[in-house]
């Protein structure tokens, strides 16, 4: 191709101040001028008036191409119009005159004494206008899926017509792919409907043909672009495009296949043999049949049944277990509405406890003071020395040798021994326990422990510990007793 | 009112009028109770009434022929719209409603329907007791990703409407069994179309029903 190494001509790439660009913009201004001038005449608001206008410029156009006799003046056009078109309300002579004047004003045609002549601008603008109208007409002649596909094909053709000659037609490939995507989306949405519609086969075929054509076109387009420098930019589009087209063709092909199988089946003979293995294979396939296969899935099968080809088939879809909710009384409804309207969530009340210390005034005797002080000292000691184990043990045995208490209450370990000994000292010091010499037989009867430490003197540890009772009154007597022993 | 209905017998619900002739007053009440046999919750197994409850409401004794006679007569009277089935294994009397093709498309996913159909074929035609999860995976799951998850999801749909339940076995393998609901879900027409597609041939409806061992369920005037 001769255009291979130059980029496409496009108004967006051209230098802003280039005279050609300004001229081309002026063309557009003429076009809009003509349209707005005509638009300002109220009669021109209706579609049929626009058609009449287009007919008139078509006649001028034809003359310019040499297809018709020269046009002398507005009257010639007026008569020619009446002659050619069967219009119940042809434009009046005045109307034709008006149109001619507008066209002359914007340089589309030149008015000479004996002839109306088309100018170059006019030729191109008229072409554009008529093409625009024809395009729209063709677009609207399709249904919604067809429209997207038509637009896609049109894009492909335009791309061919312009890009190949070095003139940019806009992002035609991208637009084409988008249109195909839209069409496929629509097709998917309407697939079940189409299968259910007995007359959908011709429509399906049209869609399929379009898809196939498009696939060819797109591949061809891509092949040409692959030589261009900007093919890199296109590689994304290419991938997207081929994927979309493949999906679309498969989808349409699958729909046609299913449809054809369904319709041809109606013409087969009634048979009575059923091959179970085929049934099995079919069920397995219908779980997730590939797009282009002739196997319908369960929903598509139901769509076919909608056609009601066998009598009652449409009504005979599935049986579904049902439960009717028991009717609600008006009272119950009112109650629940009331509940919903007046519902207040129950939030737990937050108690804020004031942690202010309370001071209590207490008076005690001077004699008792020593005792109270002793108690508090004991509590302090207790908080520092772990006496619980000893206390609990003594609670149980009442009387035992020191060594026995130390080991039985905790363990034979060195650390526990230290702990126990301090605890015993504290307990004795606070008059919770009493110490006494053990009698000879008591010493002999005490068990021998396998311990990890030794007393300094052999006799140590043989002394007896005895529990003192807690109350002050009873305390007096055993205290004396212990003192005697000492 | 009644006059109009008899004059223009285009209203198929007219057949409901004939219920009175087929059922006693008590039986009518029981039929309605079966239709209403629900709370608002839908859970698998929460369909219908137990046989004992039905018998109690009908005021008939246990093992009475009249229980089946009642079901049969209800089915004859309303067969175009409803059918009542008795699931002996689960002890449920369930009402099922006929759903036209168009609406049926939105009841279950297409995968669920295929799974149900597969199990239906295995258990009704081949007379297997149950279908193993592995068998389902082998049949359907070979080409798709996340096959396991997809299968469980669709099985759950079926379990929720009570069409199948897990089959209790000692083996560690998971197995499923159709319930009476499951075996009754496919309409005769659906089965016929399925088999026709699989054979690429038109078939006689009776043949199809025989194939699916439904001949004993097929009553004259019931399905047309």
XYZ file of C-alpha atoms in Angstrom:
710
model
C 0.000 0.000 0.000
C 1.168 3.474 -0.796
C 0.014 4.835 2.550
C 2.008 2.462 4.615
C 4.588 4.833 5.970
C 2.529 7.971 6.444
C 0.036 8.602 9.163
C -3.610 9.124 8.377
C -4.965 12.532 7.482
C -6.966 13.757 10.392
C -8.206 17.182 11.472
C -6.934 16.402 14.952
C -3.335 15.994 13.800
C -3.197 18.986 11.492
C -1.609 22.281 12.396
C -4.352 24.560 13.700
C -3.537 27.478 11.440
C -3.204 25.484 8.217
C -5.348 27.132 5.508
C -6.807 23.766 4.431
C -8.034 23.121 7.912
C -9.665 26.523 8.156
C -11.324 25.980 4.782
C -12.703 22.636 5.848
C -14.100 24.152 9.030
C -15.723 26.841 6.941
C -17.463 24.106 4.964
C -19.011 22.853 8.137
C -20.076 26.383 8.979
C -21.865 26.621 5.610
C -23.612 23.368 6.333
C -24.799 24.502 9.704
C -25.747 27.835 8.216
C -28.039 26.205 5.704
C -29.544 23.974 8.355
C -30.153 26.732 10.854
C -31.617 29.046 8.248
C -34.036 26.363 7.238
C -34.635 25.447 10.833
C -35.741 28.927 11.625
C -38.663 28.479 9.267
C -41.276 26.766 11.346
C -42.543 24.516 8.618
C -39.151 22.930 8.524
C -39.604 21.425 11.977
C -41.550 18.433 10.743
C -39.761 15.377 9.401
C -41.693 15.374 6.144
C -40.543 18.934 5.404
C -36.979 17.811 5.818
C -37.610 15.008 3.385
C -38.919 17.530 0.868
C -35.823 19.636 1.287
C -33.624 16.626 0.714
C -35.578 15.746 -2.401
C -34.964 19.204 -3.795
C -31.251 19.157 -3.206
C -31.182 15.648 -4.664
C -32.588 17.045 -7.897
C -29.962 19.766 -7.950
C -27.367 17.161 -7.248
C -28.493 14.971 -10.098
C -28.314 17.869 -12.497
C -24.764 18.541 -11.402
C -23.851 14.966 -12.115
C -25.311 15.278 -15.591
C -28.124 12.870 -14.894
C -30.817 15.395 -15.535
C -31.595 18.443 -17.682
C -30.107 21.788 -16.585
C -32.171 23.780 -14.103
C -33.124 27.228 -15.268
C -34.624 28.658 -12.088
C -36.728 27.840 -9.046
C -39.787 27.280 -11.196
C -38.074 24.502 -13.107
C -37.362 22.785 -9.820
C -40.916 23.320 -8.663
C -42.396 21.620 -11.703
C -39.820 18.912 -11.755
C -40.645 18.111 -8.146
C -44.373 17.839 -8.837
C -43.626 15.697 -11.792
C -41.350 13.283 -10.034
C -42.725 12.769 -6.527
C -46.260 11.872 -5.635
C -46.460 14.265 -2.753
C -49.968 15.213 -1.572
C -48.573 18.497 -0.261
C -45.784 19.511 -2.579
C -43.782 22.581 -1.558
C -45.157 25.798 -2.895
C -43.374 27.853 -5.486
C -42.498 30.309 -2.752
C -40.993 27.590 -0.619
C -38.735 26.369 -3.413
C -37.665 29.923 -4.023
C -36.786 30.290 -0.356
C -34.690 27.156 -0.323
C -32.822 28.246 -3.433
C -32.077 31.575 -1.839
C -30.670 29.984 1.268
C -28.480 27.653 -0.757
C -27.199 30.565 -2.811
C -26.465 32.551 0.304
C -24.177 29.812 1.656
C -22.423 29.270 -1.654
C -23.805 25.784 -2.261
C -25.140 26.843 -5.642
C -24.626 29.846 -7.835
C -27.517 31.586 -9.436
C -26.864 32.787 -12.956
C -29.355 34.503 -15.194
C -30.437 31.354 -17.000
C -29.132 28.567 -14.871
C -28.749 27.284 -11.332
C -25.384 25.722 -10.927
C -24.014 23.571 -8.139
C -20.718 24.615 -6.594
C -18.110 22.293 -5.166
C -18.931 22.997 -1.539
C -22.546 22.274 -2.226
C -21.740 19.020 -3.898
C -19.794 17.716 -0.965
C -22.226 18.966 1.663
C -25.222 17.575 -0.165
C -23.469 14.289 -0.466
C -22.781 14.291 3.233
C -26.376 15.165 4.077
C -27.915 12.533 1.867
C -25.483 9.924 3.063
C -26.291 10.815 6.649
C -29.993 10.380 6.049
C -29.536 7.107 4.226
C -27.317 5.786 6.979
C -29.942 6.557 9.576
C -32.584 4.953 7.438
C -30.590 1.765 7.126
C -29.899 1.825 10.858
C -33.524 2.130 11.805
C -34.556 -0.662 9.479
C -32.964 -3.190 11.847
C -34.145 -4.374 15.225
C -32.099 -3.550 18.312
C -29.571 -6.370 18.023
C -29.387 -5.818 14.296
C -28.762 -2.107 14.790
C -25.590 -2.615 16.758
C -24.397 -5.154 14.252
C -25.309 -2.910 11.325
C -23.416 -0.077 12.914
C -20.449 -2.373 13.423
C -20.473 -3.390 9.785
C -20.869 0.195 8.706
C -17.860 1.095 10.839
C -15.860 -1.613 9.149
C -16.851 -0.330 5.715
C -16.110 3.269 6.576
C -12.813 2.279 8.007
C -12.087 0.530 4.750
C -13.244 3.481 2.641
C -11.304 6.110 4.515
C -8.364 4.659 6.329
C -7.159 2.832 3.261
C -6.940 6.117 1.434
C -5.029 7.822 4.113
C -7.954 9.668 5.606
C -8.895 9.001 9.172
C -12.444 7.917 9.670
C -12.190 8.239 13.437
C -11.732 5.350 15.798
C -13.696 3.040 13.598
C -12.188 -0.228 14.739
C -12.795 0.560 18.390
C -16.316 1.662 17.623
C -16.898 -1.477 15.640
C -15.763 -3.708 18.475
C -17.911 -1.827 20.941
C -20.934 -2.223 18.725
C -20.371 -5.941 18.408
C -20.006 -6.190 22.162
C -23.298 -4.415 22.649
C -24.988 -6.680 20.182
C -23.683 -9.794 21.899
C -24.825 -8.537 25.252
C -28.301 -7.965 23.868
C -28.243 -11.325 22.202
C -27.395 -13.078 25.455
C -30.182 -11.278 27.248
C -32.669 -12.189 24.607
C -31.438 -15.678 23.862
C -34.152 -17.457 25.824
C -36.820 -15.247 24.292
C -35.559 -15.937 20.810
C -35.572 -19.669 21.346
C -39.090 -19.451 22.686
C -40.257 -17.470 19.688
C -41.231 -19.739 16.873
C -40.490 -17.114 14.223
C -37.055 -16.187 15.412
C -35.078 -18.412 13.083
C -34.820 -15.957 10.153
C -33.760 -13.245 12.549
C -31.157 -15.519 14.062
C -29.813 -16.291 10.656
C -29.481 -12.634 9.766
C -27.615 -11.981 12.964
C -25.374 -14.907 12.336
C -24.565 -13.803 8.815
C -23.691 -10.367 10.079
C -21.422 -11.838 12.693
C -19.616 -13.902 10.132
C -19.166 -10.979 7.788
C -17.884 -8.886 10.605
C -15.388 -11.489 11.602
C -13.980 -11.549 8.074
C -13.849 -7.783 7.889
C -12.203 -7.319 11.213
C -9.522 -9.870 10.511
C -8.870 -8.205 7.179
C -8.636 -4.777 8.806
C -6.192 -6.049 11.343
C -4.040 -7.594 8.695
C -3.608 -4.249 7.023
C -2.933 -2.412 10.194
C -0.340 -4.864 11.293
C 2.062 -3.269 8.821
C 1.527 0.184 10.217
C 3.696 1.658 12.866
C 0.865 2.184 15.268
C -0.007 -1.482 15.266
C 1.222 -1.590 18.846
C -1.646 0.581 19.925
C -3.940 -1.720 18.063
C -2.806 -4.974 19.606
C -5.156 -4.523 22.559
C -8.012 -3.775 20.235
C -7.109 -6.756 18.131
C -7.270 -9.112 21.053
C -10.499 -7.646 22.281
C -11.987 -7.669 18.821
C -11.171 -11.228 17.945
C -12.371 -12.461 21.332
C -15.645 -10.610 21.026
C -16.257 -11.785 17.512
C -15.437 -15.379 18.337
C -17.869 -15.290 21.211
C -20.531 -13.655 19.121
C -20.252 -16.087 16.257
C -20.274 -19.034 18.627
C -23.330 -17.708 20.365
C -25.280 -17.080 17.192
C -24.120 -20.351 15.696
C -25.160 -22.211 18.841
C -28.575 -20.602 18.821
C -29.083 -21.544 15.207
C -27.869 -25.086 15.806
C -30.230 -25.603 18.692
C -33.037 -24.066 16.768
C -32.398 -26.164 13.694
C -32.190 -29.336 15.710
C -35.429 -28.440 17.405
C -37.258 -27.714 14.171
C -35.883 -30.635 12.191
C -36.892 -32.907 15.022
C -40.490 -31.988 14.332
C -40.169 -33.609 10.930
C -38.719 -36.920 12.056
C -40.825 -40.014 12.347
C -42.241 -41.047 15.668
C -40.041 -43.774 17.031
C -40.310 -45.845 20.110
C -36.754 -46.884 20.788
C -34.853 -44.925 23.365
C -31.132 -45.381 23.731
C -30.326 -44.889 27.392
C -26.666 -44.090 26.797
C -27.700 -41.171 24.587
C -29.977 -39.883 27.316
C -27.135 -40.043 29.769
C -24.728 -38.305 27.435
C -27.270 -35.597 26.762
C -27.901 -34.937 30.430
C -24.178 -34.684 31.075
C -23.752 -32.271 28.198
C -26.657 -30.061 29.131
C -25.020 -29.101 32.414
C -22.796 -26.600 30.696
C -22.942 -26.944 26.925
C -20.394 -24.989 24.888
C -21.784 -21.912 23.158
C -21.784 -23.240 19.637
C -23.155 -26.729 20.307
C -26.649 -27.869 19.418
C -27.316 -29.015 22.993
C -29.723 -26.763 24.855
C -29.280 -26.259 28.590
C -32.204 -26.755 30.936
C -33.434 -23.187 30.649
C -33.213 -23.229 26.879
C -35.161 -26.455 26.853
C -37.882 -24.747 28.842
C -37.786 -21.903 26.322
C -38.458 -24.342 23.517
C -41.357 -25.723 25.503
C -42.803 -22.227 25.639
C -43.548 -22.543 21.929
C -46.230 -24.994 22.942
C -45.718 -27.213 19.920
C -47.103 -30.165 21.784
C -50.369 -29.180 23.274
C -50.147 -28.103 26.903
C -46.393 -28.153 26.842
C -46.068 -24.496 27.721
C -48.100 -24.962 30.867
C -46.263 -28.117 31.783
C -42.945 -26.696 32.891
C -41.960 -28.108 36.238
C -43.642 -29.210 39.406
C -42.438 -27.293 42.380
C -43.213 -27.975 46.016
C -45.251 -25.147 47.423
C -46.402 -23.842 50.678
C -48.922 -21.116 50.964
C -48.359 -18.905 53.915
C -51.340 -19.054 56.190
C -53.355 -15.853 56.027
C -52.589 -13.203 58.598
C -55.333 -11.560 60.553
C -55.683 -7.804 60.283
C -55.077 -7.612 63.992
C -51.719 -9.353 63.753
C -50.671 -7.078 60.916
C -51.687 -3.996 62.861
C -49.852 -5.218 65.918
C -46.634 -5.831 64.062
C -46.829 -2.477 62.311
C -47.294 -0.855 65.651
C -44.335 -2.799 66.971
C -42.137 -1.729 64.075
C -43.185 1.886 64.337
C -42.711 2.184 68.045
C -39.835 -0.146 68.462
C -37.118 1.130 70.695
C -34.086 -0.978 71.189
C -33.467 -1.810 74.820
C -30.072 -0.522 75.757
C -28.542 -1.644 79.016
C -28.471 1.163 81.617
C -24.951 2.226 82.292
C -24.162 2.343 86.029
C -21.625 4.921 86.851
C -20.092 3.804 90.049
C -18.519 6.588 91.984
C -15.307 5.233 93.286
C -15.046 7.804 96.058
C -13.634 6.210 99.196
C -15.876 6.208 102.223
C -14.374 7.182 105.536
C -15.787 5.616 108.616
C -15.064 6.999 112.015
C -14.306 4.349 114.618
C -13.361 4.676 118.192
C -11.426 2.075 120.035
C -9.963 1.634 123.523
C -6.328 2.132 124.169
C -5.966 -1.536 125.186
C -7.488 -2.708 122.005
C -5.244 -0.490 119.983
C -2.300 -2.871 120.245
C -4.440 -5.711 118.966
C -5.777 -3.717 116.042
C -2.333 -2.546 115.141
C -1.120 -6.155 115.382
C -3.909 -7.284 113.047
C -3.004 -4.708 110.471
C 0.672 -5.602 110.802
C -0.225 -9.228 110.334
C -2.175 -8.415 107.191
C 0.848 -6.532 105.927
C 3.129 -9.464 106.719
C 0.697 -11.828 105.127
C 0.667 -9.780 101.986
C 4.433 -10.172 101.741
C 4.933 -13.732 102.997
C 2.985 -16.644 101.624
C 1.534 -18.281 104.697
C -1.559 -19.812 103.151
C -0.077 -23.268 102.612
C 1.166 -23.532 106.211
C -2.088 -22.217 107.619
C -4.126 -24.659 105.598
C -1.900 -27.522 106.633
C -2.008 -26.646 110.288
C -5.774 -26.310 110.055
C -5.791 -29.950 109.044
C -3.253 -31.510 111.412
C -3.395 -29.225 114.501
C 0.056 -30.315 115.651
C 3.212 -31.525 113.952
C 7.001 -31.126 114.011
C 8.451 -28.117 112.174
C 10.168 -30.253 109.637
C 6.975 -32.164 108.922
C 5.009 -28.953 108.471
C 7.597 -27.449 106.158
C 7.809 -30.422 103.865
C 4.227 -31.687 103.924
C 2.681 -28.286 103.296
C 4.844 -27.548 100.252
C 7.734 -29.672 99.038
C 11.216 -30.857 99.955
C 12.797 -28.198 97.773
C 15.249 -25.635 99.079
C 13.298 -22.610 97.942
C 10.080 -23.883 99.514
C 11.903 -24.556 102.755
C 13.041 -20.922 103.014
C 9.547 -19.739 102.211
C 7.918 -22.073 104.707
C 10.379 -21.165 107.443
C 9.731 -17.425 107.069
C 6.018 -18.158 106.977
C 6.244 -20.203 110.173
C 8.268 -17.450 111.818
C 5.641 -14.921 110.836
C 2.820 -17.118 112.079
C 4.515 -17.747 115.385
C 5.367 -14.061 115.722
C 1.742 -13.154 115.239
C 0.634 -15.765 117.699
C -1.151 -17.913 115.208
C 1.056 -20.888 115.992
C 2.898 -21.992 119.064
C 6.259 -23.744 119.284
C 7.060 -26.440 121.879
C 9.771 -28.996 122.558
C 8.734 -32.329 121.252
C 8.677 -35.206 123.742
C 11.095 -38.058 123.083
C 8.505 -40.470 121.653
C 7.025 -37.722 119.493
C 10.494 -37.056 118.075
C 11.050 -40.745 117.453
C 7.583 -41.058 115.818
C 8.077 -38.233 113.332
C 8.672 -39.408 109.809
C 12.035 -39.054 108.099
C 11.981 -37.039 104.884
C 14.171 -37.204 101.869
C 14.936 -33.480 101.678
C 17.331 -31.391 99.688
C 18.641 -29.396 102.626
C 19.933 -29.983 106.201
C 19.343 -28.357 109.562
C 22.392 -26.765 111.150
C 21.858 -28.597 114.440
C 20.327 -32.040 114.413
C 17.743 -31.127 117.016
C 16.375 -28.217 115.046
C 13.210 -29.076 113.237
C 12.143 -31.531 115.920
C 10.245 -28.856 117.789
C 6.483 -29.178 117.664
C 4.228 -26.589 116.102
C 0.750 -26.316 117.443
C -2.141 -24.278 116.229
C -3.500 -21.609 118.490
C -7.213 -20.954 118.413
C -8.219 -17.627 116.845
C -10.352 -15.890 119.522
C -8.709 -13.776 122.169
C -10.630 -15.345 125.070
C -9.646 -18.903 124.324
C -6.206 -17.791 123.397
C -5.250 -17.108 126.994
C -5.061 -20.675 128.174
C -3.033 -22.432 125.496
C -0.748 -19.414 125.450
C 0.058 -20.042 129.044
C 0.547 -23.675 128.279
C 3.021 -22.944 125.585
C 4.853 -20.553 127.836
C 5.177 -23.278 130.400
C 6.653 -25.522 127.778
C 9.153 -22.875 126.838
C -71.932 -16.721 39.538
C -72.116 -20.464 39.128
C -74.349 -20.024 36.129
C -71.795 -17.885 34.357
C -69.050 -20.335 35.024
C -70.950 -23.236 33.576
C -71.995 -21.250 30.549
C -68.521 -20.238 29.554
C -66.311 -23.086 30.538
C -63.230 -21.322 29.347
C -62.004 -20.727 32.852
C -59.965 -23.808 33.661
C -60.117 -23.059 37.351
C -63.735 -24.046 36.996
C -62.574 -27.540 37.715
C -62.050 -26.459 41.294
C -65.795 -26.348 41.561
C -65.898 -30.075 41.156
C -63.792 -30.602 44.276
C -66.944 -30.673 46.315
C -68.153 -33.651 44.418
C -64.961 -35.591 44.909
C -64.076 -34.806 48.487
C -65.993 -34.766 51.691
C -66.039 -31.613 53.756
C -63.358 -32.942 56.084
C -61.188 -33.933 53.189
C -61.471 -30.516 51.643
C -60.255 -28.989 54.874
C -57.307 -31.352 55.002
C -56.349 -30.496 51.430
C -56.340 -26.854 52.310
C -54.323 -27.540 55.419
C -51.747 -29.284 53.314
C -51.528 -26.242 51.093
C -51.117 -24.054 54.127
C -48.850 -26.510 55.862
C -46.125 -24.077 56.461
C -44.746 -21.428 58.564
C -43.064 -18.629 56.706
C -39.685 -20.295 56.767
C -38.544 -22.418 53.921
C -36.167 -25.129 54.903
C -35.487 -28.509 53.475
C -37.836 -31.008 54.995
C -40.205 -28.384 56.222
C -42.833 -29.170 53.640
C -46.244 -30.619 54.153
C -47.830 -32.617 56.912
C -47.001 -36.033 58.299
C -49.232 -38.929 57.414
C -50.304 -39.268 60.994
C -51.403 -35.656 61.087
C -53.383 -36.082 57.898
C -55.015 -39.206 59.222
C -55.836 -37.465 62.442
C -57.424 -34.569 60.606
C -59.335 -36.947 58.360
C -60.396 -38.875 61.428
C -59.391 -42.218 60.028
C -57.316 -44.969 61.559
C -53.749 -45.883 60.745
C -52.967 -47.942 57.669
C -56.331 -47.070 56.293
C -56.956 -47.364 52.590
C -58.859 -44.132 52.837
C -55.606 -42.206 53.165
C -54.500 -43.188 49.674
C -57.985 -42.840 48.330
C -57.966 -39.268 49.591
C -54.676 -38.473 47.851
C -55.855 -40.066 44.656
C -59.100 -38.185 44.604
C -57.471 -34.841 45.322
C -55.048 -35.491 42.501
C -57.832 -36.353 40.118
C -59.691 -33.211 40.952
C -56.889 -30.672 40.817
C -54.315 -32.408 38.671
C -54.035 -29.519 36.256
C -52.644 -27.232 38.942
C -51.649 -29.242 41.948
C -50.630 -32.683 42.923
C -50.321 -34.185 46.332
C -47.554 -36.666 46.903
C -46.763 -38.838 49.851
C -43.096 -39.286 50.647
C -43.101 -42.493 52.603
C -39.458 -42.384 53.587
C -39.674 -38.918 55.063
C -43.278 -39.187 56.101
C -44.490 -36.053 54.397
C -47.621 -35.284 52.482
C -46.568 -32.468 50.182
C -48.455 -30.298 47.727
C -46.708 -29.501 44.475
C -47.780 -26.859 42.028
C -47.398 -26.862 38.327
C -45.259 -24.024 37.031
C -45.426 -23.056 33.353
C -42.277 -23.217 31.257
C -41.631 -19.502 31.202
C -41.773 -19.150 34.976
C -39.983 -22.429 35.556
C -36.845 -20.942 34.071
C -36.391 -18.814 37.140
C -37.040 -21.476 39.770
C -33.734 -23.321 39.627
C -30.429 -22.708 37.909
C -29.745 -24.609 34.724
C -26.965 -26.494 36.455
C -29.238 -27.543 39.299
C -31.766 -28.831 36.832
C -29.110 -30.825 35.003
C -27.902 -32.355 38.271
C -31.430 -33.212 39.284
C -32.076 -34.742 35.896
C -28.932 -36.806 36.144
C -29.879 -38.149 39.544
C -33.404 -38.725 38.375
C -32.102 -40.804 35.491
C -29.779 -42.798 37.717
C -32.270 -43.479 40.439
C -35.493 -43.828 38.489
C -34.315 -45.499 35.298
C -31.225 -47.336 36.446
C -32.717 -47.903 39.894
C -29.652 -46.886 41.830
C -30.277 -46.211 45.478
C -28.204 -43.082 45.577
C -25.793 -40.942 43.601
C -22.283 -40.348 44.850
C -20.864 -36.861 44.898
C -17.896 -38.259 43.022
C -20.156 -39.502 40.255
C -21.618 -36.041 39.849
C -18.186 -34.490 39.727
C -17.016 -37.016 37.191
C -20.045 -36.382 34.992
C -20.253 -32.603 35.181
C -17.162 -31.185 36.704
C -14.440 -32.193 34.340
C -14.256 -29.061 32.277
C -14.963 -26.230 34.624
C -12.872 -24.545 37.229
C -14.087 -24.537 40.800
C -16.147 -27.570 39.892
C -16.375 -28.744 43.462
C -17.705 -25.490 44.790
C -20.100 -25.016 41.916
C -21.477 -28.493 42.411
C -22.051 -27.975 46.125
C -23.747 -24.664 45.476
C -26.191 -26.197 43.044
C -26.796 -29.219 45.224
C -27.639 -26.862 48.037
C -30.313 -25.215 45.915
C -31.892 -28.593 45.399
C -31.596 -29.518 49.049
C -33.323 -26.309 50.059
C -36.456 -27.077 48.126
C -36.390 -30.599 49.482
C -35.698 -32.330 46.177
C -32.857 -34.387 47.573
C -31.241 -35.318 50.822
C -27.959 -36.743 51.906
C -27.931 -40.481 51.928
C -26.808 -41.994 55.188
C -24.036 -44.482 54.607
C -21.203 -45.815 56.658
C -18.672 -44.987 54.013
C -16.962 -41.593 54.132
C -18.178 -40.789 50.620
C -20.924 -38.241 50.234
C -24.059 -39.570 48.594
C -27.406 -38.062 47.691
C -30.816 -39.518 47.270
C -33.842 -38.007 45.596
C -36.865 -37.416 47.735
C -40.385 -37.863 46.495
C -40.370 -34.154 45.714
C -37.331 -34.631 43.522
C -38.823 -37.499 41.585
C -41.990 -35.550 40.915
C -40.451 -32.272 39.864
C -39.982 -32.910 36.161
C -43.120 -32.587 34.135
C -43.896 -35.247 31.561
C -43.405 -32.704 28.795
C -39.986 -31.755 30.062
C -38.868 -35.354 30.136
C -40.219 -35.897 26.673
C -38.329 -32.932 25.273
C -35.164 -34.009 27.021
C -35.277 -37.490 25.609
C -36.256 -36.244 22.179
C -33.265 -33.961 22.089
C -30.986 -36.739 23.211
C -32.282 -39.086 20.527
C -32.683 -36.370 17.867
C -36.026 -37.915 17.176
C -39.663 -37.368 17.880
C -40.996 -39.716 20.481
C -44.254 -40.975 21.714
C -45.066 -39.604 25.142
C -46.045 -42.996 26.493
C -42.674 -44.382 25.491
C -40.888 -41.653 27.352
C -42.953 -42.183 30.455
C -42.322 -45.889 30.282
C -38.632 -45.196 29.969
C -38.697 -43.152 33.145
C -40.837 -45.800 34.832
C -43.676 -43.363 35.180
C -46.312 -45.519 33.515
C -47.915 -46.365 36.810
C -48.161 -42.715 37.691
C -49.782 -41.820 34.445
C -53.478 -41.681 34.831
C -55.947 -41.130 32.133
C -57.059 -37.556 31.882
C -54.392 -36.454 34.291
C -51.701 -35.039 32.094
C -53.053 -34.975 28.545
